[in-house]
Short mmCIF file of C-alpha atoms in Angstrom, two decimals:
data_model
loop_
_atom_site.label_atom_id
_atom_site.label_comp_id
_atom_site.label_asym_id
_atom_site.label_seq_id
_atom_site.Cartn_x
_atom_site.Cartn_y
_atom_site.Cartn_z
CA UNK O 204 25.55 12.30 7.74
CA UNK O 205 25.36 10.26 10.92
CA UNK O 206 21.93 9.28 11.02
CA UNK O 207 22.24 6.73 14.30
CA UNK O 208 22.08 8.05 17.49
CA UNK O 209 22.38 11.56 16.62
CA UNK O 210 20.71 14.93 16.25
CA UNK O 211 19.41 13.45 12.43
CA UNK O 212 15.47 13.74 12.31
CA UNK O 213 13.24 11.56 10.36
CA UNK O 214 9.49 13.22 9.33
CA UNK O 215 6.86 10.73 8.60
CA UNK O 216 3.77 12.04 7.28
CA UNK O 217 0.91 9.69 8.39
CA UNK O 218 0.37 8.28 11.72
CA UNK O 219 -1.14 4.57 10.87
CA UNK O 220 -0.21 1.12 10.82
CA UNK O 221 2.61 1.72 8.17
CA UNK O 222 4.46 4.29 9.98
CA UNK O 223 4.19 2.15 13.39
CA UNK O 224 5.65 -0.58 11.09
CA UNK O 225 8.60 1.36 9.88
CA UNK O 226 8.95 2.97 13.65
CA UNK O 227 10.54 -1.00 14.78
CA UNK O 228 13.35 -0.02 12.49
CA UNK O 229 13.60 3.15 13.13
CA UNK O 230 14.04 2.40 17.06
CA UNK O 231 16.09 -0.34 16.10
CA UNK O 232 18.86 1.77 14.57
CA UNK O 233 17.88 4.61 17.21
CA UNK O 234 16.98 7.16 14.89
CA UNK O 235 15.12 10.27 15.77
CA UNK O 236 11.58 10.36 14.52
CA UNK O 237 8.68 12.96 14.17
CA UNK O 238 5.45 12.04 13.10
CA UNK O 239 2.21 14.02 11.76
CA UNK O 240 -1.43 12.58 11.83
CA UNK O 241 -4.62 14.39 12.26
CA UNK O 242 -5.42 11.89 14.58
CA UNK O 243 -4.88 11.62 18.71
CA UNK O 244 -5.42 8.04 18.56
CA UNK O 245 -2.50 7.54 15.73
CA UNK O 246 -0.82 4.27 16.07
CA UNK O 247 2.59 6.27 15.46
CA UNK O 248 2.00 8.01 18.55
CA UNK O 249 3.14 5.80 21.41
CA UNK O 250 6.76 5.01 19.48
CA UNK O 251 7.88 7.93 17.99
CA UNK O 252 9.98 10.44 19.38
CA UNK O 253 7.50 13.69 18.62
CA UNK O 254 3.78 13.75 17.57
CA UNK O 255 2.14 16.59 15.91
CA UNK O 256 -1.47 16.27 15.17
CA UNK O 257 -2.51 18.09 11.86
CA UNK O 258 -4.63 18.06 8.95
CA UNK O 259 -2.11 16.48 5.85
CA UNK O 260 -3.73 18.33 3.37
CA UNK O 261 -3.20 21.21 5.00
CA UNK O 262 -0.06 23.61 3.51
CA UNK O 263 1.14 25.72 6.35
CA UNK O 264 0.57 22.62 9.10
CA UNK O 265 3.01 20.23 6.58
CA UNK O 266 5.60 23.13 5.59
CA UNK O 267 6.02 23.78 9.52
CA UNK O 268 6.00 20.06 10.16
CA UNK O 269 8.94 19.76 7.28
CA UNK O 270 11.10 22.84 8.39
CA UNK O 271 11.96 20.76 11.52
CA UNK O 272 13.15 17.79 10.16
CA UNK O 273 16.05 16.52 8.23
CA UNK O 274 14.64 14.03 5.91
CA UNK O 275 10.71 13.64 4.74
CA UNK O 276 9.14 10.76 3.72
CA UNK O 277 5.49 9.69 4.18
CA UNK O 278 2.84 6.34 4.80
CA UNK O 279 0.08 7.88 3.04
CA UNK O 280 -0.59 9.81 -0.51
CA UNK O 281 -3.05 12.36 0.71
CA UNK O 282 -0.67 14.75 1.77
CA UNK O 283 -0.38 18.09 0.82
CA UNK O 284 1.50 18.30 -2.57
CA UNK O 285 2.37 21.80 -2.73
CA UNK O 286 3.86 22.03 0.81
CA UNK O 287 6.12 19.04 -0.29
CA UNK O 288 7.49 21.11 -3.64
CA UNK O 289 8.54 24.03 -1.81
CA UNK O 290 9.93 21.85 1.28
CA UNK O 291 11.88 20.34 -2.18
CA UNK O 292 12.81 23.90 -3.52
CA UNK O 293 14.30 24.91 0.36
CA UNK O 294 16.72 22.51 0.05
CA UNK O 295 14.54 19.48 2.22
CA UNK O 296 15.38 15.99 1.40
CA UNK O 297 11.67 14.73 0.57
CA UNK O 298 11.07 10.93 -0.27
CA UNK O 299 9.70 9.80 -2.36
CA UNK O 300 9.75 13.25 -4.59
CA UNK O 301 6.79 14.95 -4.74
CA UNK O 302 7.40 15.21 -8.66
CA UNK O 303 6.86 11.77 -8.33
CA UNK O 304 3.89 11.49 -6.11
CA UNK O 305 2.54 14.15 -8.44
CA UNK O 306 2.01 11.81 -11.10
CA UNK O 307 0.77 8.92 -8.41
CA UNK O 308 -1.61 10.78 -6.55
CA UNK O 309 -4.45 11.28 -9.52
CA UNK O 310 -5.45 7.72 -10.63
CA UNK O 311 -6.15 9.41 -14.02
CA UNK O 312 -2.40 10.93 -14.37
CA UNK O 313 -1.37 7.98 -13.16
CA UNK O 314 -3.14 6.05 -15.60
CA UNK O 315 -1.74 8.44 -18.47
CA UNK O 316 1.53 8.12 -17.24
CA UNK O 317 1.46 4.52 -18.10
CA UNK O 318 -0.08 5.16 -21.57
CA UNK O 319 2.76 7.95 -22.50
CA UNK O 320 5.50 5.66 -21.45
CA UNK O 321 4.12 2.92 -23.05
CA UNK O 322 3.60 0.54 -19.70
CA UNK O 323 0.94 -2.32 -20.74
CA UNK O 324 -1.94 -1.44 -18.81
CA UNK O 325 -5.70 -1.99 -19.30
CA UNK O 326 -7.78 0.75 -21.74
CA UNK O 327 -9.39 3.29 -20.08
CA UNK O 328 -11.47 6.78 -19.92
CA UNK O 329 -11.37 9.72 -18.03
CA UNK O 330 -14.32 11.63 -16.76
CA UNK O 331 -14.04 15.05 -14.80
CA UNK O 332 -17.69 13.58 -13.03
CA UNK O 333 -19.68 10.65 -12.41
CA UNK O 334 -22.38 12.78 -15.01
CA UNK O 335 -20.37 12.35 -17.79
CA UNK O 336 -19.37 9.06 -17.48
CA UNK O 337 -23.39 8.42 -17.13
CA UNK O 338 -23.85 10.70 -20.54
CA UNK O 339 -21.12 8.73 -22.25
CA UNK O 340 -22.51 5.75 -21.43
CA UNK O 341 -26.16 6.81 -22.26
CA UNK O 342 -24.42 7.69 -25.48
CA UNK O 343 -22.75 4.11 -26.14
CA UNK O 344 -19.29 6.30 -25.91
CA UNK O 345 -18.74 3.45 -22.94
CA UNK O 346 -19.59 -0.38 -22.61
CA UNK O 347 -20.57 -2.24 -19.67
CA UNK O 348 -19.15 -3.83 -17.81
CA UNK O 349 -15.86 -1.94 -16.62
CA UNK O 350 -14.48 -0.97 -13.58
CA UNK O 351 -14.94 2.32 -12.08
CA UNK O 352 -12.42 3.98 -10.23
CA UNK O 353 -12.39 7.58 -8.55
CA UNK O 354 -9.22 9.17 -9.04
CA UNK O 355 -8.48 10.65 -5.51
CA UNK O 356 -8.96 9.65 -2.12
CA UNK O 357 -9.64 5.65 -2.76
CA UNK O 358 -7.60 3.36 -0.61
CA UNK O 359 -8.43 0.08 0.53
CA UNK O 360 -10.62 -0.75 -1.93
CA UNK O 361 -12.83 2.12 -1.64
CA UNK O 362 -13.07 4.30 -4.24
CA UNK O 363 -13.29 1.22 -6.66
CA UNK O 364 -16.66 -0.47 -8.20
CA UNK O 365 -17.10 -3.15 -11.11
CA UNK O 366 -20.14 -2.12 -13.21
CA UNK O 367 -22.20 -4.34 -14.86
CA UNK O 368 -25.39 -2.61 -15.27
CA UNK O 369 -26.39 0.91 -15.15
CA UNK O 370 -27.96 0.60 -11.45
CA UNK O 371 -24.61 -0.29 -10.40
CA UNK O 372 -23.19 3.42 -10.76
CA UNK O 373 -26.58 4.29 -8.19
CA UNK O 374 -25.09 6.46 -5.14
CA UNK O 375 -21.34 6.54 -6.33
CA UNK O 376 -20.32 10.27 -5.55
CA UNK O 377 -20.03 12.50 -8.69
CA UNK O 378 -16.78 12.93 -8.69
CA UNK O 379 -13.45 12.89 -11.18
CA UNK O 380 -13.28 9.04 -12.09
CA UNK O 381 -12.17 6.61 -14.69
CA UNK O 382 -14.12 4.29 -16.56
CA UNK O 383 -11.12 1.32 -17.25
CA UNK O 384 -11.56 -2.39 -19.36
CA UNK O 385 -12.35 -5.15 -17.13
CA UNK O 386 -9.37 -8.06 -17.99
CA UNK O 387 -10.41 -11.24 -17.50
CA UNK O 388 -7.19 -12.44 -14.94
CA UNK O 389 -5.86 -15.65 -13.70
CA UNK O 390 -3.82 -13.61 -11.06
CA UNK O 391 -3.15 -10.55 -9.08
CA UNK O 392 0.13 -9.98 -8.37
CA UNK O 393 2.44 -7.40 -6.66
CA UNK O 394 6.33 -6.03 -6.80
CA UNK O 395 8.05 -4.21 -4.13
CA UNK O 396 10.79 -1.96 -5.65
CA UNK O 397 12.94 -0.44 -3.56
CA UNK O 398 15.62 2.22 -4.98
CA UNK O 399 18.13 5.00 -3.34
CA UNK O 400 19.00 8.02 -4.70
CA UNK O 401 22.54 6.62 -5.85
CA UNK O 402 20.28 4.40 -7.85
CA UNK O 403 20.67 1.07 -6.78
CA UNK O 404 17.34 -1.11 -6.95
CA UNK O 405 16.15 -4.38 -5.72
CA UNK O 406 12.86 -5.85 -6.26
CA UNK O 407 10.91 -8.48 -3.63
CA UNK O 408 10.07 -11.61 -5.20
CA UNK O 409 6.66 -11.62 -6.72
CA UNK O 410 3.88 -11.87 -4.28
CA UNK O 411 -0.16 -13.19 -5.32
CA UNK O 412 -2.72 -11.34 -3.86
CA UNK O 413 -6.60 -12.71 -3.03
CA UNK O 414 -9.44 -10.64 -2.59
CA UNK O 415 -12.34 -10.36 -0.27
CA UNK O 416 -15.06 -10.30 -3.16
CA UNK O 417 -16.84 -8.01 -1.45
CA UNK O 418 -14.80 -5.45 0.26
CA UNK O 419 -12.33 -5.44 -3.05
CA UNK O 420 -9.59 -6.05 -0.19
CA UNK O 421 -6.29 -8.00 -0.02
CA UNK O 422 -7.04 -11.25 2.43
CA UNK O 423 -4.12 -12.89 1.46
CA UNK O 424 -0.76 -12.18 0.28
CA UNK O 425 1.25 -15.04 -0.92
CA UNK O 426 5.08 -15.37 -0.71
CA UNK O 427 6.21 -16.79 -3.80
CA UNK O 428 3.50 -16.56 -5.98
CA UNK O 429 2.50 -19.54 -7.55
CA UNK O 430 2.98 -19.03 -10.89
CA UNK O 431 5.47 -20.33 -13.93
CA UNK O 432 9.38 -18.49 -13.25
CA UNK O 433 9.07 -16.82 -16.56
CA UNK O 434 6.05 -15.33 -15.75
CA UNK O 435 7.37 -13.92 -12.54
CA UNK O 436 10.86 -13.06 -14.27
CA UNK O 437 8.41 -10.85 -16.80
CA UNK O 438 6.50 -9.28 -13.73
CA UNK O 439 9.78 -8.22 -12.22
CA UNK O 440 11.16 -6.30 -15.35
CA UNK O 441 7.82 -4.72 -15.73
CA UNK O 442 8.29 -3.71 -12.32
CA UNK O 443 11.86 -2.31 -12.45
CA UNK O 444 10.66 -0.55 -15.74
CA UNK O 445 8.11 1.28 -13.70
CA UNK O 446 10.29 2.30 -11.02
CA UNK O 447 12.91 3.48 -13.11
CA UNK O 448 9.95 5.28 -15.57
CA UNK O 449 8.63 7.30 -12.29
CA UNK O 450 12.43 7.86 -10.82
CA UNK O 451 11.42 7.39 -7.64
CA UNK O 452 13.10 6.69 -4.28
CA UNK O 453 12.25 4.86 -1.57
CA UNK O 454 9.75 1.88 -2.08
CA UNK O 455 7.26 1.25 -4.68
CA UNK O 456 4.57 -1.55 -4.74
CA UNK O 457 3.47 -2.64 -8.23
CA UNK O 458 0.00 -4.25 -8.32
CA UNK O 459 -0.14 -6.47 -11.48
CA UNK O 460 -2.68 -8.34 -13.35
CA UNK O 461 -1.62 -11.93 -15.19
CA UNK O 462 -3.74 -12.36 -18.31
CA UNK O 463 -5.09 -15.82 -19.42
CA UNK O 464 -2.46 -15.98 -22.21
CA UNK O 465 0.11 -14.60 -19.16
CA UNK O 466 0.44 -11.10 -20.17
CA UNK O 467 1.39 -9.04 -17.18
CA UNK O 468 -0.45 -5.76 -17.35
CA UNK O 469 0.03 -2.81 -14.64
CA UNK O 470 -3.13 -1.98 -12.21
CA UNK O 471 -2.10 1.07 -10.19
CA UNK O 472 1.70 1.92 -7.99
CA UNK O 473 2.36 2.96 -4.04
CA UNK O 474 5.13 4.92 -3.29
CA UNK O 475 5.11 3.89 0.40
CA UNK O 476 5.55 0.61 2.21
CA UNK O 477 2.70 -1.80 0.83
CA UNK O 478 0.36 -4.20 2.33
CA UNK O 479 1.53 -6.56 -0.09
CA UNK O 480 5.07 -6.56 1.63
CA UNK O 481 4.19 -7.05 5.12
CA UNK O 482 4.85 -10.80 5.11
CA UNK O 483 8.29 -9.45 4.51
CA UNK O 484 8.84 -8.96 8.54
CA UNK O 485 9.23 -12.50 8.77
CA UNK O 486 9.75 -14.40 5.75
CA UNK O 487 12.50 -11.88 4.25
CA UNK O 488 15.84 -11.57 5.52
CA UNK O 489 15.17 -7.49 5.22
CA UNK O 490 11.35 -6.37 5.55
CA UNK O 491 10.11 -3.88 3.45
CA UNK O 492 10.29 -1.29 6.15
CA UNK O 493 13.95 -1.55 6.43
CA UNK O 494 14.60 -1.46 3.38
CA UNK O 495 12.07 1.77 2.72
CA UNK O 496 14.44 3.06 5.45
CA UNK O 497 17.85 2.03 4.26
CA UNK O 498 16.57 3.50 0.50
CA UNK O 499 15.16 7.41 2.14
CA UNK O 500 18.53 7.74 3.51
CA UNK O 501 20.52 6.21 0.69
CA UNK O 502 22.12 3.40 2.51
CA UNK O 503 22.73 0.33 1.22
CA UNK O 504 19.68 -2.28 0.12
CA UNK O 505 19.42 -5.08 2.14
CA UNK O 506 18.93 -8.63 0.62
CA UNK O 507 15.16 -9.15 -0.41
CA UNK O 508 15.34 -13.12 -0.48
CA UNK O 509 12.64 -14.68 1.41
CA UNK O 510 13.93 -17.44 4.18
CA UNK O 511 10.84 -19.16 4.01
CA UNK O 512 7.54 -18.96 2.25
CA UNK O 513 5.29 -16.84 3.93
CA UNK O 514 1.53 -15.90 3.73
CA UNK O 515 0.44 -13.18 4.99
CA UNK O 516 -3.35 -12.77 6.24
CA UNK O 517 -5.36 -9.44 6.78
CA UNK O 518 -7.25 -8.94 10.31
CA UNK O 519 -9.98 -6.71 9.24
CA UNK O 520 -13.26 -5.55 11.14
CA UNK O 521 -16.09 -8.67 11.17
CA UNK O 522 -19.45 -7.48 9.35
CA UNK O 523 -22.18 -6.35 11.81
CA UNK O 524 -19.68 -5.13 14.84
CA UNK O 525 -18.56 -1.44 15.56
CA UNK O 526 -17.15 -0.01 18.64
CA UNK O 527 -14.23 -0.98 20.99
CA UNK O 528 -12.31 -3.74 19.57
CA UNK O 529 -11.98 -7.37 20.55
CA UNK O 530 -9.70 -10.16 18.84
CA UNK O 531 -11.41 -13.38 19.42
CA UNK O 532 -9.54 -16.52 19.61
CA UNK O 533 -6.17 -14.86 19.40
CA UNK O 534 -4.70 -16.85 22.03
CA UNK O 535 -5.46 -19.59 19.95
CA UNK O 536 -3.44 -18.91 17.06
CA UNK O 537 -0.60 -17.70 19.48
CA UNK O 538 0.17 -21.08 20.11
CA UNK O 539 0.39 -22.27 16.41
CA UNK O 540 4.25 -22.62 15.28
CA UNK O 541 5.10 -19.57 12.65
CA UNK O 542 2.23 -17.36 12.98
CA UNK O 543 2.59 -14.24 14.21
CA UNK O 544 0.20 -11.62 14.35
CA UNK O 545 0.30 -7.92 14.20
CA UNK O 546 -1.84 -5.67 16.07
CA UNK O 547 -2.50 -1.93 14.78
CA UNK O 548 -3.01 -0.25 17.70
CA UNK O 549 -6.68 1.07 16.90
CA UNK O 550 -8.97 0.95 19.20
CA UNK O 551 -12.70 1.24 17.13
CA UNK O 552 -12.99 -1.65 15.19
CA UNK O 553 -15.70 -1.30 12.32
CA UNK O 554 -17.01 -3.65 9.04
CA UNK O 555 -13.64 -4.28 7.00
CA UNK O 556 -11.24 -1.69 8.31
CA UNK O 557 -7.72 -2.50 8.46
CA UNK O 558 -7.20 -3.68 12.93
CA UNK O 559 -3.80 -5.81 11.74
CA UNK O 560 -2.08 -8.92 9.98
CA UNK O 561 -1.04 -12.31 10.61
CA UNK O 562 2.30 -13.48 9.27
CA UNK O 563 2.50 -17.22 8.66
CA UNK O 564 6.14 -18.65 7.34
CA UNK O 565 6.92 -22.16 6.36
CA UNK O 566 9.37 -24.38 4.71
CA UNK O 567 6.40 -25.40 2.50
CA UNK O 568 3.99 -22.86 0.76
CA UNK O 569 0.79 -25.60 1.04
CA UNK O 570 0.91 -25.96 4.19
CA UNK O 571 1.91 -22.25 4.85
CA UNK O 572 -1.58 -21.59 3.14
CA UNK O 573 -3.62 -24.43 4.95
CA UNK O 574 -2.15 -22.58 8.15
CA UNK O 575 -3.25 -19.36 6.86
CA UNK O 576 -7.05 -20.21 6.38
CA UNK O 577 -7.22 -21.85 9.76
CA UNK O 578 -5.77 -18.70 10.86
CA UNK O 579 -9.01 -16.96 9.14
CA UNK O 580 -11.26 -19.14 10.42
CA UNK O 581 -10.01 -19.00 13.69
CA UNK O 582 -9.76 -15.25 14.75
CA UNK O 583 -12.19 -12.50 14.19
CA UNK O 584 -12.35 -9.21 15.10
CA UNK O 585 -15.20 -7.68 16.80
CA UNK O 586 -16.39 -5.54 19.46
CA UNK O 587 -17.61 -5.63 23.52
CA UNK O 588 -21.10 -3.77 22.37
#
């Protein structure tokens, strides 16, 4: 199929800041693009070819949206499963499958997944509500502390608590959640697989996340990771096990803990484009997007090296300021050599949402990080109220 220049039409469920991202490629290789978002104010809208607003979770909206495209693929989870199956069943070319995302979507199949096909991962319980996680506990059928995770509709760190007393579990919704094993961790870490349906694979080098303690969100990733090569030769073949395990296509970000005795243990997957992989637009010598690209229409992988280190840093809403947005200082950083920043294209900035990134590449990974806390220090987003 000639996908390049051409009648060929891409579907992208989701509107945000990972379907803008993979839009640059897609307008680099001129291929035809339709996006659906619920939103007006998508940041897909302005550079694909057709929008369509829409609920995602909505059957007939999705299986209407799919019957005009050639190929489906999608930025977000929360998508209507069921529209995607029988999209499959016509004969559409959905990726990654929706058998797949069936067993990504629920945190708790997820999480079973990993103990049927024997992936290390840490202990855990399911609860169909909040309730009975409270009874179990009341019960000593649970220990504190753990880590509390609903099993649908998290992202970004919502939808994720640690518990250490009883209190803590005071206005979380009472809803289908897991009750999983706190592991005490020297590192978090991430792989990028990316796989076509011919089946080849690559995998990004091993990236080390750090968290905002408070928001439970990324603020750095770092390109390599810092950590001993047969540690990150382990995380890698835990990675490709997964991938190959959930026979997926397209990209898949592994999140990864590294024990104190360097055990790599699996947290949770994304079958999407990853924030973990942005520093990839720069530092790589194919980003992530391309290569999510390249993999959906089963062309061939392009070479995940890194050029350079590169750290990536997340611009996220400043605590205390809602309303229009304002980046301060970001002509300040514009003049620093190899940092690049990425705006979203969303216009209501509010405490800790995702407004964009900062790349930062260097020959040397110290001073790529130095860079990248000056870079935090220096910008913050706000608003004009």
């Amino acid at each position: 199929m000639n996908y390049f220049s051409s009648d060929f039409k891409l579907g992208i469920l989701g509107g945000g800041q990972l379907g803008k991202m993979l839009l640059f490629d897609t307008r680099k290789f001129d291929i035809q693009t339709y996006v659906l978002d619920p939103s007006d104010e998508a940041p897909c809208k302005i550079a694909c070819n057709q929008f369509f607003k829409g609920d995602l979770m909505d059957f007939d909206t999705v299986y209407n949206f799919g019957k005009q495209v050639d190929v489906l693929t999608f930025e977000i989870e929360l998508v209507n499963l069921e529209a995607l199956v029988k999209l499959e069943e016509e004969g559409l070319k959905v990726y990654p499958s929706p058998k797949t995302l069936k067993l990504i979507q629920n945190k708790g199949i997820q999480k079973d997944f990993y103990s049927k096909n024997n992936i290390p991962t840490a202990d855990f319980k399911r609860f169909a509500s909040l309730k009975d996680l409270v009874i179990a506990l009341v019960d000593s059928k649970l220990q504190l502390p753990f880590v509390w995770k609903c099993t649908e509709f998290g992202y970004d760190g919502n939808g994720v608590k640690v518990i250490r007393q009883v209190s803590d579990l005071d206005n979380l919704p009472n809803v289908e959640c897991i009750a999983e094993t706190m592991i005490p961790f020297k590192n978090e870490l991430a792989v990028i697989v990316c796989r076509t349906p011919s089946g080849e694979i690559k995998t990004y080098p091993v990236v080390e996340m750090e968290f905002h303690p408070e928001a439970n969100q990324v603020e750095y990733v770092i390109c390599p990771a810092r950590i001993d090569d047969h540690v990150a030769e382990k995380a890698r073949a835990i990675a490709l096990d997964v991938s190959e395990k959930f026979n997926h296509v397209g990209l898949l970000a592994v999140e990864m803990f590294q024990t104190e005795e360097d055990e790599i243990i699996v947290n949770e997957v994304a079958p999407r484009p990853h924030n973990s992989g942005h520093y990839s637009i720069e530092a790589s010598y194919t980003s992530q997007f391309e290569n999510h690209l390249r993999a959906i229409l089963d062309l061939p992988l392009g070479n995940t090296d890194s050029k350079v280190a590169g750290i990536m840093v997340n611009l996220v809403g400043s605590e205390g300021f809602s309303g229009d947005v304002v980046y301060e200082n970001i002509e300040k950083i514009l003049g620093w050599n190899g940092v690049t920043p990425h705006i979203y294209g969303k216009r209501q900035t509010r405490p800790f949402r995702k407004m964009g990134h900062v790349t930062i590449v260097n020959e040397d990974i110290k001073e790529a990080r130095r860079i990248a806390e000056d870079v935090k220090n220096t910008i913050r987003v706000i608003s004009n109220n």
